[in-house]
């Protein structure tokens, strides 16, 4: 084997080799880190599948009203579990941590049952549809999040299986049948930059839903029907109304005077080229809104430091709940406020 005398190389060739060497070392490091994360995720999946999860008692009384029939659809997204938001850094608008998130999640599920049972009277509910629209976790996509989150991403996933499972169980006790439609967000991804190939299976939102499904199946709970998307978008139908669910990060822009209206209407028109739908359901934008054929969910996390710096419009933490009838599609909606004023 002939050794290369680098001292005899031209300066530009030596510089190129140094760059290539640094790039290869970086790629090797990323590959090893990814393999390590995959092994940890597999271990967590196997551990969760072989153990029983004890749910807190969030059960509510069943409703027995058999009058006119509608199906509630509840959008749940952007809780960014285990992110920390400091009150002093949001001009006093919002603070957030694990304890606050647990309180808001519990209130969310209780309020969905309370609204349907005590406020929207005169209806019979054959079941409920829950759309998990992504960004369940804060994730590691930014260095500042990785440094300030209350737990690692795997630790967060393991912790939040129980409270989320408890909330879904409560809805099953209330409505008897629950259809869970799940898509992934952008914060749960296992890569720094967004990817297109294997986008879903490389996202902790997918793993979270898969683990929830497995633990309910292991418990023999047949009240659930799971639709866990393998692609970025998931079509589904309630009565005669056609929906398509995604996180909403495929639309870009929204910093102008029209805010989120322009990018979302443009993207909604593009969706019509490939999908037959009546309403597009998304999260991501942290603003509860409904216009034309688009419904945008609010954020369980609420207002944060980034929104304060960018002077985004303040909105209290809330989630969407609406009702679909066989004859008229969406007939009413009711925001679920996660905090008292």
mmCIF file of C-alpha atoms in Angstrom:
data_model
loop_
_atom_site.group_PDB
_atom_site.id
_atom_site.type_symbol
_atom_site.label_atom_id
_atom_site.label_comp_id
_atom_site.label_asym_id
_atom_site.label_seq_id
_atom_site.Cartn_x
_atom_site.Cartn_y
_atom_site.Cartn_z
ATOM 1 C CA UNK A 1 0.000 0.000 0.000
ATOM 2 C CA UNK A 2 1.305 3.406 -0.982
ATOM 3 C CA UNK A 3 0.999 6.112 1.639
ATOM 4 C CA UNK A 4 0.041 9.609 0.512
ATOM 5 C CA UNK A 5 2.490 12.266 1.534
ATOM 6 C CA UNK A 6 0.089 15.114 2.451
ATOM 7 C CA UNK A 7 2.974 17.549 2.505
ATOM 8 C CA UNK A 8 3.302 16.987 -1.238
ATOM 9 C CA UNK A 9 -0.369 17.728 -1.913
ATOM 10 C CA UNK A 10 -1.484 21.113 -3.220
ATOM 11 C CA UNK A 11 -3.080 23.321 -0.589
ATOM 12 C CA UNK A 12 -6.553 23.152 -2.120
ATOM 13 C CA UNK A 13 -6.400 19.328 -2.341
ATOM 14 C CA UNK A 14 -5.314 19.063 1.287
ATOM 15 C CA UNK A 15 -8.204 21.362 2.300
ATOM 16 C CA UNK A 16 -10.665 19.225 0.335
ATOM 17 C CA UNK A 17 -9.481 16.038 2.026
ATOM 18 C CA UNK A 18 -9.760 17.673 5.442
ATOM 19 C CA UNK A 19 -13.381 18.701 4.670
ATOM 20 C CA UNK A 20 -14.277 15.217 3.442
ATOM 21 C CA UNK A 21 -12.711 13.661 6.525
ATOM 22 C CA UNK A 22 -14.642 15.978 8.838
ATOM 23 C CA UNK A 23 -17.860 15.265 6.931
ATOM 24 C CA UNK A 24 -17.360 11.494 7.198
ATOM 25 C CA UNK A 25 -16.684 11.749 10.945
ATOM 26 C CA UNK A 26 -19.887 13.795 11.360
ATOM 27 C CA UNK A 27 -21.931 11.285 9.345
ATOM 28 C CA UNK A 28 -20.528 8.402 11.388
ATOM 29 C CA UNK A 29 -21.395 10.179 14.635
ATOM 30 C CA UNK A 30 -24.981 10.823 13.455
ATOM 31 C CA UNK A 31 -25.366 7.192 12.348
ATOM 32 C CA UNK A 32 -24.176 5.905 15.735
ATOM 33 C CA UNK A 33 -26.479 8.301 17.611
ATOM 34 C CA UNK A 34 -29.444 7.288 15.441
ATOM 35 C CA UNK A 35 -28.712 3.588 16.039
ATOM 36 C CA UNK A 36 -28.544 4.229 19.782
ATOM 37 C CA UNK A 37 -31.894 6.079 19.741
ATOM 38 C CA UNK A 38 -33.471 3.266 17.725
ATOM 39 C CA UNK A 39 -32.292 0.642 20.220
ATOM 40 C CA UNK A 40 -33.684 2.683 23.118
ATOM 41 C CA UNK A 41 -37.025 3.163 21.333
ATOM 42 C CA UNK A 42 -37.274 -0.578 20.604
ATOM 43 C CA UNK A 43 -36.525 -1.367 24.239
ATOM 44 C CA UNK A 44 -39.204 1.080 25.374
ATOM 45 C CA UNK A 45 -41.740 -0.403 22.944
ATOM 46 C CA UNK A 46 -41.073 -3.923 24.220
ATOM 47 C CA UNK A 47 -41.220 -2.808 27.848
ATOM 48 C CA UNK A 48 -44.536 -1.015 27.380
ATOM 49 C CA UNK A 49 -46.002 -3.967 25.495
ATOM 50 C CA UNK A 50 -45.141 -6.385 28.312
ATOM 51 C CA UNK A 51 -46.372 -4.283 31.237
ATOM 52 C CA UNK A 52 -49.761 -3.162 32.448
ATOM 53 C CA UNK A 53 -50.547 0.548 32.628
ATOM 54 C CA UNK A 54 -52.665 1.602 35.594
ATOM 55 C CA UNK A 55 -55.008 4.440 34.657
ATOM 56 C CA UNK A 56 -56.111 7.121 37.132
ATOM 57 C CA UNK A 57 -59.852 7.217 37.717
ATOM 58 C CA UNK A 58 -61.075 9.996 35.437
ATOM 59 C CA UNK A 59 -64.324 8.246 34.613
ATOM 60 C CA UNK A 60 -67.541 10.217 34.154
ATOM 61 C CA UNK A 61 -71.145 9.023 34.133
ATOM 62 C CA UNK A 62 -72.481 7.751 30.823
ATOM 63 C CA UNK A 63 -75.049 9.743 28.923
ATOM 64 C CA UNK A 64 -78.254 7.860 28.061
ATOM 65 C CA UNK A 65 -79.993 10.472 25.908
ATOM 66 C CA UNK A 66 -81.336 8.787 22.738
ATOM 67 C CA UNK A 67 -82.614 11.814 20.802
ATOM 68 C CA UNK A 68 -81.143 13.340 17.647
ATOM 69 C CA UNK A 69 -77.824 11.857 16.624
ATOM 70 C CA UNK A 70 -74.490 13.653 16.122
ATOM 71 C CA UNK A 71 -70.867 12.583 16.495
ATOM 72 C CA UNK A 72 -68.443 14.872 18.374
ATOM 73 C CA UNK A 73 -64.986 15.331 16.842
ATOM 74 C CA UNK A 74 -62.246 16.471 19.213
ATOM 75 C CA UNK A 75 -58.942 17.856 17.935
ATOM 76 C CA UNK A 76 -56.008 17.335 20.298
ATOM 77 C CA UNK A 77 -52.584 18.693 19.401
ATOM 78 C CA UNK A 78 -49.611 20.863 20.233
ATOM 79 C CA UNK A 79 -49.342 20.032 23.903
ATOM 80 C CA UNK A 80 -45.528 19.938 23.561
ATOM 81 C CA UNK A 81 -45.300 17.767 26.672
ATOM 82 C CA UNK A 82 -42.402 18.549 28.992
ATOM 83 C CA UNK A 83 -41.485 21.849 27.370
ATOM 84 C CA UNK A 84 -40.856 24.613 29.894
ATOM 85 C CA UNK A 85 -42.267 28.100 29.245
ATOM 86 C CA UNK A 86 -41.283 30.823 31.689
ATOM 87 C CA UNK A 87 -43.921 33.344 32.767
ATOM 88 C CA UNK A 88 -41.323 36.112 32.953
ATOM 89 C CA UNK A 89 -40.389 35.554 29.294
ATOM 90 C CA UNK A 90 -43.943 35.755 27.887
ATOM 91 C CA UNK A 91 -44.866 39.138 29.375
ATOM 92 C CA UNK A 92 -46.933 37.341 31.984
ATOM 93 C CA UNK A 93 -49.151 35.677 29.372
ATOM 94 C CA UNK A 94 -48.391 32.016 29.958
ATOM 95 C CA UNK A 95 -46.227 29.527 31.793
ATOM 96 C CA UNK A 96 -45.884 25.809 31.149
ATOM 97 C CA UNK A 97 -44.260 22.714 32.593
ATOM 98 C CA UNK A 98 -45.119 19.075 33.271
ATOM 99 C CA UNK A 99 -47.418 19.819 36.220
ATOM 100 C CA UNK A 100 -49.340 22.452 34.257
ATOM 101 C CA UNK A 101 -49.582 20.141 31.236
ATOM 102 C CA UNK A 102 -51.021 17.342 33.381
ATOM 103 C CA UNK A 103 -53.628 19.719 34.795
ATOM 104 C CA UNK A 104 -54.586 20.987 31.340
ATOM 105 C CA UNK A 105 -54.791 17.517 29.808
ATOM 106 C CA UNK A 106 -57.031 16.272 32.614
ATOM 107 C CA UNK A 107 -59.250 19.336 32.276
ATOM 108 C CA UNK A 108 -59.400 18.853 28.513
ATOM 109 C CA UNK A 109 -60.846 15.350 28.706
ATOM 110 C CA UNK A 110 -63.211 16.230 31.531
ATOM 111 C CA UNK A 111 -64.492 19.295 29.677
ATOM 112 C CA UNK A 112 -65.157 17.325 26.470
ATOM 113 C CA UNK A 113 -67.424 14.982 28.423
ATOM 114 C CA UNK A 114 -68.996 17.837 30.374
ATOM 115 C CA UNK A 115 -69.804 19.892 27.285
ATOM 116 C CA UNK A 116 -71.384 16.975 25.449
ATOM 117 C CA UNK A 117 -73.289 15.730 28.488
ATOM 118 C CA UNK A 118 -74.367 18.938 30.254
ATOM 119 C CA UNK A 119 -74.285 21.795 27.722
ATOM 120 C CA UNK A 120 -75.088 20.388 24.267
ATOM 121 C CA UNK A 121 -78.309 18.658 25.257
ATOM 122 C CA UNK A 122 -80.876 16.767 23.225
ATOM 123 C CA UNK A 123 -78.455 14.629 21.214
ATOM 124 C CA UNK A 124 -77.528 10.974 21.127
ATOM 125 C CA UNK A 125 -73.808 10.313 20.628
ATOM 126 C CA UNK A 126 -73.004 6.953 18.984
ATOM 127 C CA UNK A 127 -69.333 7.617 19.768
ATOM 128 C CA UNK A 128 -66.601 10.231 19.502
ATOM 129 C CA UNK A 129 -63.703 10.831 17.116
ATOM 130 C CA UNK A 130 -60.410 12.050 18.613
ATOM 131 C CA UNK A 131 -57.836 13.451 16.184
ATOM 132 C CA UNK A 132 -54.277 13.443 17.525
ATOM 133 C CA UNK A 133 -52.785 16.047 15.190
ATOM 134 C CA UNK A 134 -49.177 15.896 16.329
ATOM 135 C CA UNK A 135 -46.591 17.751 18.398
ATOM 136 C CA UNK A 136 -47.441 15.736 21.475
ATOM 137 C CA UNK A 137 -43.858 16.346 22.595
ATOM 138 C CA UNK A 138 -41.530 19.313 22.575
ATOM 139 C CA UNK A 139 -38.764 17.105 21.177
ATOM 140 C CA UNK A 140 -35.116 17.721 20.407
ATOM 141 C CA UNK A 141 -35.286 19.505 17.062
ATOM 142 C CA UNK A 142 -33.790 22.673 18.578
ATOM 143 C CA UNK A 143 -30.809 22.775 20.919
ATOM 144 C CA UNK A 144 -32.625 25.164 23.267
ATOM 145 C CA UNK A 145 -35.487 22.670 23.674
ATOM 146 C CA UNK A 146 -33.134 19.776 24.325
ATOM 147 C CA UNK A 147 -31.406 21.831 27.032
ATOM 148 C CA UNK A 148 -34.553 23.107 28.771
ATOM 149 C CA UNK A 149 -37.112 20.269 28.479
ATOM 150 C CA UNK A 150 -38.037 18.625 31.778
ATOM 151 C CA UNK A 151 -37.117 15.151 30.533
ATOM 152 C CA UNK A 152 -35.521 13.321 27.629
ATOM 153 C CA UNK A 153 -37.782 12.475 24.709
ATOM 154 C CA UNK A 154 -37.938 8.792 25.712
ATOM 155 C CA UNK A 155 -38.572 9.704 29.334
ATOM 156 C CA UNK A 156 -41.360 12.052 28.244
ATOM 157 C CA UNK A 157 -42.941 9.427 26.028
ATOM 158 C CA UNK A 158 -42.927 6.860 28.821
ATOM 159 C CA UNK A 159 -44.395 9.312 31.366
ATOM 160 C CA UNK A 160 -47.238 10.592 29.168
ATOM 161 C CA UNK A 161 -48.573 7.190 28.128
ATOM 162 C CA UNK A 162 -50.465 6.924 31.401
ATOM 163 C CA UNK A 163 -52.260 10.304 31.511
ATOM 164 C CA UNK A 164 -53.108 10.217 27.799
ATOM 165 C CA UNK A 165 -54.356 6.647 28.121
ATOM 166 C CA UNK A 166 -56.437 7.673 31.127
ATOM 167 C CA UNK A 167 -58.064 10.487 29.170
ATOM 168 C CA UNK A 168 -58.920 8.244 26.230
ATOM 169 C CA UNK A 169 -60.323 5.632 28.611
ATOM 170 C CA UNK A 170 -62.516 8.300 30.194
ATOM 171 C CA UNK A 171 -63.915 9.187 26.755
ATOM 172 C CA UNK A 172 -64.627 5.509 26.090
ATOM 173 C CA UNK A 173 -66.514 5.327 29.397
ATOM 174 C CA UNK A 174 -68.487 8.422 28.406
ATOM 175 C CA UNK A 175 -69.198 7.695 24.731
ATOM 176 C CA UNK A 176 -68.704 3.913 24.587
ATOM 177 C CA UNK A 177 -66.982 4.006 21.180
ATOM 178 C CA UNK A 178 -63.850 6.036 20.375
ATOM 179 C CA UNK A 179 -62.162 6.366 16.998
ATOM 180 C CA UNK A 180 -58.616 7.695 17.308
ATOM 181 C CA UNK A 181 -57.113 9.257 14.175
ATOM 182 C CA UNK A 182 -53.399 9.949 14.567
ATOM 183 C CA UNK A 183 -50.932 11.911 12.422
ATOM 184 C CA UNK A 184 -47.425 13.084 13.273
ATOM 185 C CA UNK A 185 -46.223 16.626 13.880
ATOM 186 C CA UNK A 186 -42.887 18.260 13.239
ATOM 187 C CA UNK A 187 -41.573 18.484 16.815
ATOM 188 C CA UNK A 188 -41.644 14.744 17.397
ATOM 189 C CA UNK A 189 -39.323 13.883 14.548
ATOM 190 C CA UNK A 190 -36.134 11.928 15.185
ATOM 191 C CA UNK A 191 -34.019 14.099 12.879
ATOM 192 C CA UNK A 192 -32.868 17.690 13.052
ATOM 193 C CA UNK A 193 -34.174 18.528 9.586
ATOM 194 C CA UNK A 194 -37.572 17.340 8.275
ATOM 195 C CA UNK A 195 -37.438 14.238 6.088
ATOM 196 C CA UNK A 196 -39.802 12.826 3.467
ATOM 197 C CA UNK A 197 -38.935 9.121 3.351
ATOM 198 C CA UNK A 198 -40.038 7.150 6.426
ATOM 199 C CA UNK A 199 -41.244 10.457 7.861
ATOM 200 C CA UNK A 200 -43.923 8.885 10.048
ATOM 201 C CA UNK A 201 -42.060 5.876 11.434
ATOM 202 C CA UNK A 202 -39.142 8.125 12.420
ATOM 203 C CA UNK A 203 -41.379 10.295 14.600
ATOM 204 C CA UNK A 204 -42.165 9.871 18.300
ATOM 205 C CA UNK A 205 -45.797 10.925 17.733
ATOM 206 C CA UNK A 206 -46.245 7.713 15.734
ATOM 207 C CA UNK A 207 -44.580 5.641 18.446
ATOM 208 C CA UNK A 208 -46.762 7.273 21.120
ATOM 209 C CA UNK A 209 -49.972 6.345 19.284
ATOM 210 C CA UNK A 210 -48.691 2.844 18.513
ATOM 211 C CA UNK A 211 -47.922 2.255 22.202
ATOM 212 C CA UNK A 212 -51.332 3.578 23.260
ATOM 213 C CA UNK A 213 -53.042 1.288 20.761
ATOM 214 C CA UNK A 214 -51.026 -1.707 21.956
ATOM 215 C CA UNK A 215 -51.759 -1.163 25.627
ATOM 216 C CA UNK A 216 -55.520 -0.879 24.992
ATOM 217 C CA UNK A 217 -55.459 -3.985 22.804
ATOM 218 C CA UNK A 218 -53.516 -5.847 25.488
ATOM 219 C CA UNK A 219 -56.166 -4.824 28.021
ATOM 220 C CA UNK A 220 -58.830 -6.259 25.683
ATOM 221 C CA UNK A 221 -60.636 -2.909 25.360
ATOM 222 C CA UNK A 222 -62.688 -3.285 22.170
ATOM 223 C CA UNK A 223 -64.294 0.154 22.392
ATOM 224 C CA UNK A 224 -61.448 1.715 20.391
ATOM 225 C CA UNK A 225 -60.858 1.892 16.666
ATOM 226 C CA UNK A 226 -57.394 3.157 15.724
ATOM 227 C CA UNK A 227 -56.417 4.911 12.500
ATOM 228 C CA UNK A 228 -52.681 5.591 12.769
ATOM 229 C CA UNK A 229 -51.482 7.243 9.566
ATOM 230 C CA UNK A 230 -48.477 5.801 7.779
ATOM 231 C CA UNK A 231 -48.253 8.918 5.619
ATOM 232 C CA UNK A 232 -48.262 12.623 6.340
ATOM 233 C CA UNK A 233 -52.029 12.927 5.838
ATOM 234 C CA UNK A 234 -54.965 10.757 6.844
ATOM 235 C CA UNK A 235 -58.413 10.922 5.195
ATOM 236 C CA UNK A 236 -61.443 9.728 7.176
ATOM 237 C CA UNK A 237 -65.202 10.159 7.093
ATOM 238 C CA UNK A 238 -67.883 10.926 9.670
ATOM 239 C CA UNK A 239 -71.337 10.184 8.279
ATOM 240 C CA UNK A 240 -71.300 11.878 4.863
ATOM 241 C CA UNK A 241 -68.652 14.465 5.726
ATOM 242 C CA UNK A 242 -65.134 13.827 4.422
ATOM 243 C CA UNK A 243 -62.126 15.023 6.418
ATOM 244 C CA UNK A 244 -58.399 14.997 5.870
ATOM 245 C CA UNK A 245 -56.114 15.307 8.895
ATOM 246 C CA UNK A 246 -52.501 16.461 8.958
ATOM 247 C CA UNK A 247 -50.320 18.461 11.288
ATOM 248 C CA UNK A 248 -50.348 21.592 9.116
ATOM 249 C CA UNK A 249 -46.606 22.156 8.821
ATOM 250 C CA UNK A 250 -46.755 21.619 5.054
ATOM 251 C CA UNK A 251 -48.043 25.197 4.721
ATOM 252 C CA UNK A 252 -45.494 27.993 5.106
ATOM 253 C CA UNK A 253 -45.622 31.727 5.672
ATOM 254 C CA UNK A 254 -48.198 33.597 7.686
ATOM 255 C CA UNK A 255 -46.123 36.463 9.040
ATOM 256 C CA UNK A 256 -47.963 39.149 7.063
ATOM 257 C CA UNK A 257 -51.157 41.033 7.846
ATOM 258 C CA UNK A 258 -53.259 38.066 6.638
ATOM 259 C CA UNK A 259 -51.506 35.856 9.203
ATOM 260 C CA UNK A 260 -52.259 32.154 8.747
ATOM 261 C CA UNK A 261 -55.146 32.774 6.313
ATOM 262 C CA UNK A 262 -53.121 33.109 3.102
ATOM 263 C CA UNK A 263 -50.766 30.109 3.420
ATOM 264 C CA UNK A 264 -53.526 27.794 4.622
ATOM 265 C CA UNK A 265 -55.992 28.743 1.880
ATOM 266 C CA UNK A 266 -53.265 28.220 -0.731
ATOM 267 C CA UNK A 267 -52.396 24.819 0.720
ATOM 268 C CA UNK A 268 -56.072 23.845 1.001
ATOM 269 C CA UNK A 269 -56.491 24.542 -2.716
ATOM 270 C CA UNK A 270 -53.438 22.399 -3.489
ATOM 271 C CA UNK A 271 -54.885 19.545 -1.418
ATOM 272 C CA UNK A 272 -57.942 19.469 -3.661
ATOM 273 C CA UNK A 273 -55.753 18.282 -6.523
ATOM 274 C CA UNK A 274 -55.124 14.951 -4.782
ATOM 275 C CA UNK A 275 -57.827 14.538 -2.147
ATOM 276 C CA UNK A 276 -61.611 14.659 -2.099
ATOM 277 C CA UNK A 277 -62.461 16.294 1.213
ATOM 278 C CA UNK A 278 -64.892 18.710 2.838
ATOM 279 C CA UNK A 279 -62.686 19.897 5.724
ATOM 280 C CA UNK A 280 -58.959 19.944 6.364
ATOM 281 C CA UNK A 281 -58.116 19.501 10.082
ATOM 282 C CA UNK A 282 -54.723 20.703 11.320
ATOM 283 C CA UNK A 283 -52.736 21.878 14.326
ATOM 284 C CA UNK A 284 -49.247 23.428 14.217
ATOM 285 C CA UNK A 285 -50.302 27.091 14.032
ATOM 286 C CA UNK A 286 -51.275 27.400 17.724
ATOM 287 C CA UNK A 287 -54.369 29.431 16.843
ATOM 288 C CA UNK A 288 -57.895 28.032 17.090
ATOM 289 C CA UNK A 289 -59.596 29.133 13.875
ATOM 290 C CA UNK A 290 -62.131 27.986 11.285
ATOM 291 C CA UNK A 291 -62.590 29.454 7.820
ATOM 292 C CA UNK A 292 -64.132 27.948 4.704
ATOM 293 C CA UNK A 293 -62.982 24.312 4.581
ATOM 294 C CA UNK A 294 -60.108 24.620 7.090
ATOM 295 C CA UNK A 295 -60.198 24.033 10.845
ATOM 296 C CA UNK A 296 -57.079 24.916 12.835
ATOM 297 C CA UNK A 297 -56.629 23.638 16.366
ATOM 298 C CA UNK A 298 -55.324 25.666 19.266
ATOM 299 C CA UNK A 299 -52.276 24.749 21.359
ATOM 300 C CA UNK A 300 -52.336 22.844 24.615
ATOM 301 C CA UNK A 301 -49.008 24.473 25.429
ATOM 302 C CA UNK A 302 -50.334 27.962 24.822
ATOM 303 C CA UNK A 303 -48.371 31.168 24.230
ATOM 304 C CA UNK A 304 -44.568 30.813 24.440
ATOM 305 C CA UNK A 305 -41.345 32.815 24.300
ATOM 306 C CA UNK A 306 -41.048 32.525 20.511
ATOM 307 C CA UNK A 307 -44.579 33.889 20.049
ATOM 308 C CA UNK A 308 -43.780 36.757 22.413
ATOM 309 C CA UNK A 309 -40.595 37.692 20.520
ATOM 310 C CA UNK A 310 -42.419 37.566 17.166
ATOM 311 C CA UNK A 311 -45.393 39.539 18.548
ATOM 312 C CA UNK A 312 -47.844 36.841 17.472
ATOM 313 C CA UNK A 313 -51.475 37.226 18.462
ATOM 314 C CA UNK A 314 -52.147 35.931 21.964
ATOM 315 C CA UNK A 315 -54.698 33.157 22.397
ATOM 316 C CA UNK A 316 -55.376 31.223 25.606
ATOM 317 C CA UNK A 317 -54.601 27.482 25.524
ATOM 318 C CA UNK A 318 -57.569 25.679 24.018
ATOM 319 C CA UNK A 319 -58.591 22.709 21.871
ATOM 320 C CA UNK A 320 -61.306 22.266 19.258
ATOM 321 C CA UNK A 321 -64.547 20.313 19.665
ATOM 322 C CA UNK A 322 -67.242 20.247 16.989
ATOM 323 C CA UNK A 323 -70.298 18.198 16.134
ATOM 324 C CA UNK A 324 -71.092 16.400 12.876
ATOM 325 C CA UNK A 325 -74.647 15.461 11.910
ATOM 326 C CA UNK A 326 -75.678 12.932 9.249
ATOM 327 C CA UNK A 327 -77.683 15.545 7.323
ATOM 328 C CA UNK A 328 -75.722 18.790 7.603
ATOM 329 C CA UNK A 329 -72.093 17.991 8.398
ATOM 330 C CA UNK A 330 -70.535 20.335 10.986
ATOM 331 C CA UNK A 331 -73.415 22.009 12.785
ATOM 332 C CA UNK A 332 -71.799 23.485 15.904
ATOM 333 C CA UNK A 333 -68.441 23.904 17.634
ATOM 334 C CA UNK A 334 -67.340 24.492 21.207
ATOM 335 C CA UNK A 335 -63.794 25.464 22.222
ATOM 336 C CA UNK A 336 -62.370 23.589 25.178
ATOM 337 C CA UNK A 337 -60.562 26.136 27.326
ATOM 338 C CA UNK A 338 -57.718 24.565 29.285
ATOM 339 C CA UNK A 339 -57.384 27.292 31.901
ATOM 340 C CA UNK A 340 -59.751 29.563 33.779
ATOM 341 C CA UNK A 341 -59.532 33.182 32.646
#
